[in-house]
Short mmCIF file of C-alpha atoms in Angstrom, two decimals:
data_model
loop_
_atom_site.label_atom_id
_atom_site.label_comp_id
_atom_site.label_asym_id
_atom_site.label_seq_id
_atom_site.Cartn_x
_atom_site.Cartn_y
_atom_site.Cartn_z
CA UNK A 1 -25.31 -19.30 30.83
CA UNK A 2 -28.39 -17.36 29.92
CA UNK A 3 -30.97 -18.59 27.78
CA UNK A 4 -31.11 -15.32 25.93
CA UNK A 5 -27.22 -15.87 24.74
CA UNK A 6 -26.83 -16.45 21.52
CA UNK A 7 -23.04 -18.51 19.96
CA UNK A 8 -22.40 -14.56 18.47
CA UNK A 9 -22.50 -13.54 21.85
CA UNK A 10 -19.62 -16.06 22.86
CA UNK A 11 -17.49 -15.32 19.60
CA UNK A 12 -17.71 -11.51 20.05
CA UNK A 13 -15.50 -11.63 23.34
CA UNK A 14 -12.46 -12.02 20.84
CA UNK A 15 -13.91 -11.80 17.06
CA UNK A 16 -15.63 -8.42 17.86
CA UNK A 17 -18.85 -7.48 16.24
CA UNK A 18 -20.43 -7.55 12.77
CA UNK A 19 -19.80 -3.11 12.96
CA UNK A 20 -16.23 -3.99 12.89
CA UNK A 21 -15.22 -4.71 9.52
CA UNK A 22 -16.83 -3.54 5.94
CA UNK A 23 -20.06 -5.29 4.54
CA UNK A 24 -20.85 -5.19 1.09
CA UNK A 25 -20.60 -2.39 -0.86
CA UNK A 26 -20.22 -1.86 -4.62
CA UNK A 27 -18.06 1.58 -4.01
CA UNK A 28 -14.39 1.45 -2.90
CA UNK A 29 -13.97 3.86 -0.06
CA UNK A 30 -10.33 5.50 0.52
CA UNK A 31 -11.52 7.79 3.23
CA UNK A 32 -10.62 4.46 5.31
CA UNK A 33 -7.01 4.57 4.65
CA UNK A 34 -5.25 5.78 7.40
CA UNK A 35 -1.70 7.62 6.93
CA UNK A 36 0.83 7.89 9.61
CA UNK A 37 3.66 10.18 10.45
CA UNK A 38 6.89 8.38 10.52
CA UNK A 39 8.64 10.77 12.58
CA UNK A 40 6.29 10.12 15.44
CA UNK A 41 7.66 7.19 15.91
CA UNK A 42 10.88 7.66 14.43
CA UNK A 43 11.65 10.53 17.34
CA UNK A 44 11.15 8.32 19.71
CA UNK A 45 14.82 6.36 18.88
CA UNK A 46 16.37 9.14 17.47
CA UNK A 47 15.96 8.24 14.50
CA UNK A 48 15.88 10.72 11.19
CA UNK A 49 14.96 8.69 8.33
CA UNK A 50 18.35 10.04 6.53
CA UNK A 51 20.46 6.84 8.27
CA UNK A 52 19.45 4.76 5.43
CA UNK A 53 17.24 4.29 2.32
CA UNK A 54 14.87 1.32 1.73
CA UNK A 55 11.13 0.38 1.17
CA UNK A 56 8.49 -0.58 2.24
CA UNK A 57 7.09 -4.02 0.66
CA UNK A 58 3.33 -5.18 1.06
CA UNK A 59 1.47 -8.50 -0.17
CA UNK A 60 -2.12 -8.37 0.27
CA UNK A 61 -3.27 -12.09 -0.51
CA UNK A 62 -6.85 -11.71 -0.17
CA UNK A 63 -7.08 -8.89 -2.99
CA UNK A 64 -10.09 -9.47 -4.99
CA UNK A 65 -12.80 -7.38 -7.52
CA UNK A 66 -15.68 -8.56 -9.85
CA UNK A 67 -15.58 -8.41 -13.56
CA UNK A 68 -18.35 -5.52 -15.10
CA UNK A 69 -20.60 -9.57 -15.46
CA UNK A 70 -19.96 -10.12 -11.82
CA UNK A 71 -17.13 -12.53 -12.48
CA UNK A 72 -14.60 -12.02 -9.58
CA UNK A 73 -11.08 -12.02 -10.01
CA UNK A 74 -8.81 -12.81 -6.76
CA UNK A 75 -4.70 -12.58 -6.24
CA UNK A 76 -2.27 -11.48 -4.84
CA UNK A 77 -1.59 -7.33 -4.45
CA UNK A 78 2.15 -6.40 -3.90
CA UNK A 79 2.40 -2.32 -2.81
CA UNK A 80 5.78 -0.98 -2.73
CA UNK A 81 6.94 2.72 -1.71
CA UNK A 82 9.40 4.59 -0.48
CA UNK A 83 10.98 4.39 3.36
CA UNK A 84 11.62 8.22 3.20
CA UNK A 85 7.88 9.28 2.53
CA UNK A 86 6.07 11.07 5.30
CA UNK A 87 3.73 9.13 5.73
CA UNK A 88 3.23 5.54 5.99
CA UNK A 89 -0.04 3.61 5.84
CA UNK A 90 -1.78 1.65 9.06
CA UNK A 91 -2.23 -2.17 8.15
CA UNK A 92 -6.00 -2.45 9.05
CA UNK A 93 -7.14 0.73 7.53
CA UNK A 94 -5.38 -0.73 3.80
CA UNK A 95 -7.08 -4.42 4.82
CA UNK A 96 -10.69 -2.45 4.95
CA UNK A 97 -9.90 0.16 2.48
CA UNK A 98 -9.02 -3.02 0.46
CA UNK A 99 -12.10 -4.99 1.17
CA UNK A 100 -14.53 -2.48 -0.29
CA UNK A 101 -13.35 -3.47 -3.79
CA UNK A 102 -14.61 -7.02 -3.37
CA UNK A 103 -17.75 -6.60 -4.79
CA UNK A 104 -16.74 -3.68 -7.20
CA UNK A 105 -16.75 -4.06 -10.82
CA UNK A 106 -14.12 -2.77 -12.37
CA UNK A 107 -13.79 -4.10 -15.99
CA UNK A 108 -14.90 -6.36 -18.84
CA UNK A 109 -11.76 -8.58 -19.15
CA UNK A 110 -9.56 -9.60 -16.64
CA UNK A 111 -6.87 -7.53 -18.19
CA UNK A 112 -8.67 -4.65 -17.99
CA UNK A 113 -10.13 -5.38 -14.61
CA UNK A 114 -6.64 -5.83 -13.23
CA UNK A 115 -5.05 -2.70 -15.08
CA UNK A 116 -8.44 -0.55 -13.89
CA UNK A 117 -7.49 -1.84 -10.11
CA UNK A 118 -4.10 -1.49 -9.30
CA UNK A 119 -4.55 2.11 -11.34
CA UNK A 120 -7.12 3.17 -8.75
CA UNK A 121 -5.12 1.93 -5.49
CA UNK A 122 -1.99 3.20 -6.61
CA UNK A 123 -3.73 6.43 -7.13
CA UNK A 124 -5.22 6.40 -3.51
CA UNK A 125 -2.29 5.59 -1.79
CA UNK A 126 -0.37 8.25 -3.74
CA UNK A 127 -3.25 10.55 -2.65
CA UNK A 128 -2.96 9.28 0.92
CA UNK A 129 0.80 8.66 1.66
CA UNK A 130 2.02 11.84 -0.49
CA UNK A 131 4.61 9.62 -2.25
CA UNK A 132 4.70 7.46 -5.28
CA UNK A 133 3.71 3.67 -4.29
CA UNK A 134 3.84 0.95 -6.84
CA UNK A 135 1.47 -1.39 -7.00
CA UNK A 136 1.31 -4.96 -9.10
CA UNK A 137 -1.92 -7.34 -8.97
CA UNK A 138 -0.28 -11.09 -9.07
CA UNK A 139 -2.81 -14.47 -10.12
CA UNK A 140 -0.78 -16.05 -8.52
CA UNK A 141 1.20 -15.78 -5.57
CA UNK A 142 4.60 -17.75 -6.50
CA UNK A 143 4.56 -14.61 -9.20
CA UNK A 144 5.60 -12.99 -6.35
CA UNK A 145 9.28 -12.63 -5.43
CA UNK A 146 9.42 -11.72 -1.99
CA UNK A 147 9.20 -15.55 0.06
CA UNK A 148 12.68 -15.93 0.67
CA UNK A 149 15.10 -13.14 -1.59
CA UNK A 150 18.12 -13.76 0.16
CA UNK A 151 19.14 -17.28 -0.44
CA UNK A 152 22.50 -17.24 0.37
CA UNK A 153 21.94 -15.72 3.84
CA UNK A 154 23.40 -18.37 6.08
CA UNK A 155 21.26 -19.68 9.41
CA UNK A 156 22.72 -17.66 12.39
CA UNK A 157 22.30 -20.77 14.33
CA UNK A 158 24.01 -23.12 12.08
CA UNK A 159 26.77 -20.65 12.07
CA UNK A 160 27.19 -19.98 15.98
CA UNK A 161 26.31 -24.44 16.34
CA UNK A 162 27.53 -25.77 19.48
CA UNK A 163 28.09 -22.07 20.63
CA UNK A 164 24.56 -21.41 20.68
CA UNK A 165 24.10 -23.80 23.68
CA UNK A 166 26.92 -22.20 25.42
CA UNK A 167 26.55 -18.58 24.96
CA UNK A 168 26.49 -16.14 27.89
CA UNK A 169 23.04 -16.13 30.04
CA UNK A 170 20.73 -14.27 27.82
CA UNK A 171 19.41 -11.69 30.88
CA UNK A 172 15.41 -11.44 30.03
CA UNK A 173 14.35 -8.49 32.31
CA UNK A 174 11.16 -7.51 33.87
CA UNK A 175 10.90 -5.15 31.50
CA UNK A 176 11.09 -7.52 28.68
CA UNK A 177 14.17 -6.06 27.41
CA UNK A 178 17.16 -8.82 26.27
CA UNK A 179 20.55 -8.03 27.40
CA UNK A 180 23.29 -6.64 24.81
CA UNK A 181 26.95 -6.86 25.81
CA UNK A 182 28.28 -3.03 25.32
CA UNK A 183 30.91 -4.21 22.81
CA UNK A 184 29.45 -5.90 20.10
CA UNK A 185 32.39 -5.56 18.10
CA UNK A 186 35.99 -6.72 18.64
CA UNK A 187 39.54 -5.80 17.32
CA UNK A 188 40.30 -8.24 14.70
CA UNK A 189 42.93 -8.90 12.10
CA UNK A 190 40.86 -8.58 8.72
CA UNK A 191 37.56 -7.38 7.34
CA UNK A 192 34.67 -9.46 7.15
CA UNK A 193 31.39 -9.66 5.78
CA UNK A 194 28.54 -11.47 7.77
CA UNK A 195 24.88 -12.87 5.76
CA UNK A 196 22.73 -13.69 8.48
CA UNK A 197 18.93 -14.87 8.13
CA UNK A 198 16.85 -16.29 11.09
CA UNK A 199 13.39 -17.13 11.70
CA UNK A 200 13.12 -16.51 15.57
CA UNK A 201 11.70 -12.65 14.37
CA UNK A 202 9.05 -11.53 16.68
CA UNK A 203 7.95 -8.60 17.69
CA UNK A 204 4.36 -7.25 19.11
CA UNK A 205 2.14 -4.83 17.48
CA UNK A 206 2.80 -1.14 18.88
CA UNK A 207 -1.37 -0.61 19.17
CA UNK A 208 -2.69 -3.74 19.84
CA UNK A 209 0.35 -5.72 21.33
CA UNK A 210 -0.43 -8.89 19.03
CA UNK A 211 2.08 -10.91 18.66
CA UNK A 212 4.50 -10.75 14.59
CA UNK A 213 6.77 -13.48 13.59
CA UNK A 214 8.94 -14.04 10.55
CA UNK A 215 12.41 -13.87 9.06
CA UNK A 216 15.22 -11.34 9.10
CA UNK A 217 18.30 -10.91 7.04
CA UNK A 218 21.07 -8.97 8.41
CA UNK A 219 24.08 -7.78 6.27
CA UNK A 220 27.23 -6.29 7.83
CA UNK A 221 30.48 -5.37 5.96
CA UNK A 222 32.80 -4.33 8.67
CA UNK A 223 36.01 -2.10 8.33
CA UNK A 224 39.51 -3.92 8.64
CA UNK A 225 40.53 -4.39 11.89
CA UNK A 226 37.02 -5.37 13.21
CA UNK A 227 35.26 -8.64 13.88
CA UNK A 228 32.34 -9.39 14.74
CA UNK A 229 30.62 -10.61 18.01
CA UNK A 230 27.57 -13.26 16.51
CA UNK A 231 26.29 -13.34 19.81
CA UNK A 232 25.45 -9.88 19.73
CA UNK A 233 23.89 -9.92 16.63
CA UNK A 234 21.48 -12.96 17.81
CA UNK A 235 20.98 -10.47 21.09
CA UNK A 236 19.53 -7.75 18.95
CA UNK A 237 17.55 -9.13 17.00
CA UNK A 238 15.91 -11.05 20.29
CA UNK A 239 15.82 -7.81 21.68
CA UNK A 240 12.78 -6.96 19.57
CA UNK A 241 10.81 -10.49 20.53
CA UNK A 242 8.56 -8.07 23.00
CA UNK A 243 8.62 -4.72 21.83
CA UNK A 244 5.51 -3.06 20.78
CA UNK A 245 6.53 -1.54 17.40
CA UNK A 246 5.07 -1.68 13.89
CA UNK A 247 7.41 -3.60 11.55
CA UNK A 248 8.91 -1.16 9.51
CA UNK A 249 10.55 0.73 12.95
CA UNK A 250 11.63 -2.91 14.05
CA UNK A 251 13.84 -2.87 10.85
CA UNK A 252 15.16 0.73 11.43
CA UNK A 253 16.10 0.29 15.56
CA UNK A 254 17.71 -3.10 14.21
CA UNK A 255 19.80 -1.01 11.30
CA UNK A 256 20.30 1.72 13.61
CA UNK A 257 22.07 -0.30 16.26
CA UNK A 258 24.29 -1.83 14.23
CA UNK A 259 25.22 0.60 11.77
CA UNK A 260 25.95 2.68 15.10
CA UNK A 261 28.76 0.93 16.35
CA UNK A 262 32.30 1.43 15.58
CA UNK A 263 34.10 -0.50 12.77
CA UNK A 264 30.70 -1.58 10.85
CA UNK A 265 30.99 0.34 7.30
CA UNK A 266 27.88 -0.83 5.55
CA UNK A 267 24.42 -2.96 6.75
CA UNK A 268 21.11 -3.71 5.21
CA UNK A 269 18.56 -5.26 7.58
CA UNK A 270 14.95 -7.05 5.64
CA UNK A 271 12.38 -7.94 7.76
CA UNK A 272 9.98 -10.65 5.81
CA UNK A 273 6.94 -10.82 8.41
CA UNK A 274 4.64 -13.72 8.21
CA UNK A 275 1.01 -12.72 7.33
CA UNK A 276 -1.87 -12.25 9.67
CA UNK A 277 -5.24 -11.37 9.20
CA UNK A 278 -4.20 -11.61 4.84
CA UNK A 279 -1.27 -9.18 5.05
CA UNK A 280 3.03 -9.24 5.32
CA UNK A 281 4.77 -6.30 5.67
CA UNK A 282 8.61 -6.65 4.64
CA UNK A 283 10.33 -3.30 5.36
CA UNK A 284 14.04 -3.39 4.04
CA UNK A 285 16.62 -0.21 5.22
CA UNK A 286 20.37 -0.35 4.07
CA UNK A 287 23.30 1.88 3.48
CA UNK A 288 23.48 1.67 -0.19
CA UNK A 289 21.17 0.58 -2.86
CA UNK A 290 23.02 -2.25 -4.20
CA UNK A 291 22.43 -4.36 -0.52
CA UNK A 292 19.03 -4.07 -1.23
CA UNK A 293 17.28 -7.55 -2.34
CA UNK A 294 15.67 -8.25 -5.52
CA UNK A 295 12.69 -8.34 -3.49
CA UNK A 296 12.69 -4.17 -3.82
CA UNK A 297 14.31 -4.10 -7.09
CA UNK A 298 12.15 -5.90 -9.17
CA UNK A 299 9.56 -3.49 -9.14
CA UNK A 300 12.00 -0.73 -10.63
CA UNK A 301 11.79 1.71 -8.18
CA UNK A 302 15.08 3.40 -7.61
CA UNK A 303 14.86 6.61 -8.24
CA UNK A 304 19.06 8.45 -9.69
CA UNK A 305 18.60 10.30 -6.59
CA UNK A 306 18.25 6.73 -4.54
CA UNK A 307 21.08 5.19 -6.59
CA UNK A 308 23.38 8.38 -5.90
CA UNK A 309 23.35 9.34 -9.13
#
């Protein structure tokens, strides 16, 4: 160890340095938001973006401005648009954009304060994205209802039980791809609907291969004649526990695949990611509007084009 090496020099093996993330600054900056096509990664799967409609749903708990007396106000920020816009917004560019408010004033009364904010980042993410986003400051964060919108989703592994111990070898390749039986359907005597929720989600960032976790709720409605093979559902969704893929294209290679196969007639698949580094994405894609949670709908944002009418 040299005697010239400071505990800054140790830390910035992982942390990085003090140039990496915004200092103060009494100007919010949206020249550090950071758009991104969706077809560039939606090409990659085949993937059009007309499969499905959903939303995009972000909570940004570490959202936070001063009052015009320096007061500061801090909450949560929930951002909501559209899964058919072009463009969709990198997660550290919207953390930094977002961090140059912290020591902005932006009103006299809380009230105003608040109403002055989410004005200003809805209007830069408009700007940025080229589609309406919504966007609703929160005190507090139970305000928000996105923790857990499905309640009557049931456990996948409380509904396979004893079967989970005994299903089929689960083939994990070099590759790091999971094994899916061809068929994941089978001829059956009725039509069923399935509610699944789990929290073995995982998935790894596309750019910088950190590792996601959180919940996913999977809806099937399958045509008579059809039943469904749980195991196969468990083997997608593990599928995704090392790809390198931002969350909202997790949720549309999950919907994909199973609104794909023969004898499935509707899906919706939510992804509710845990936060890291202050931010959850929750990216929700179905085949009609009225699968889609209340965590989308209480924000009012289907459009009478969205709702088919």
């Amino acid at each position: 160890m040299s005697s010239n090496q400071s505990i800054n020099d140790f830390a910035a093996k992982s942390l990085g340095s003090d140039n990496s993330y915004a200092v103060f600054t009494d100007t919010f900056d949206p020249s550090l938001l950071a758009p991104m096509p969706r077809v560039l990664a939606r090409q990659e799967y085949g993937i059009t973006g007309k499969e499905f409609i959903g939303w995009d749903a972000w909570h940004c708990h570490e959202a936070t401005f001063l009052l015009n007396n320096n007061v500061p106000v801090a909450g949560t920020l929930k951002i909501v648009y559209s899964s058919d816009s072009e463009f969709m917004v990198e997660s550290k560019s919207i953390k930094l954009y977002l961090n140059t408010f912290d020591m902005c004033k932006m009103g006299n009364t809380i009230a105003s304060g608040i109403k002055k904010y989410e004005k200003q980042i809805s209007e830069d993410l408009t700007k940025a994205l080229n589609t309406s986003v919504h966007v609703k400051f929160h005190k507090n964060f139970a305000d928000v209802s996105a923790t857990n919108p499905v309640y009557d989703y049931e456990d996948i592994y409380e509904y396979m039980g004893d079967d989970i111990y005994h299903m089929s070898n689960i083939d994990y390749n070099a590759d790091n791809t999971y094994q899916v039986t061809q068929k994941s359907l089978t001829p059956s005597k009725k039509s069923k609907v399935y509610k699944f929720g789990t929290n073995v989600l995982r998935s790894r960032c596309r750019h910088t291969k950190q590792k996601d976790t959180g919940s996913g709720y999977i809806y099937l409605e399958l045509e008579p004649g059809y039943e469904l093979n749980v195991e196969n559902v468990l083997r997608q969704i593990l599928q995704l526990r090392e790809k390198n893929e931002f969350h909202e294209f997790c949720s549309e290679v999950l919907f994909t695949k199973f609104i794909s196969q023969e004898g499935v007639k509707e899906c919706m698949v939510t992804l509710l990611y845990a936060r890291r580094g202050s931010l959850d994405i929750n990216p929700v894609r179905a085949s009609k509007p009225e699968l889609i949670p209340q965590v989308m709908k209480d924000v009012n944002l289907y459009t009478k084009k969205a709702m088919g009418q």
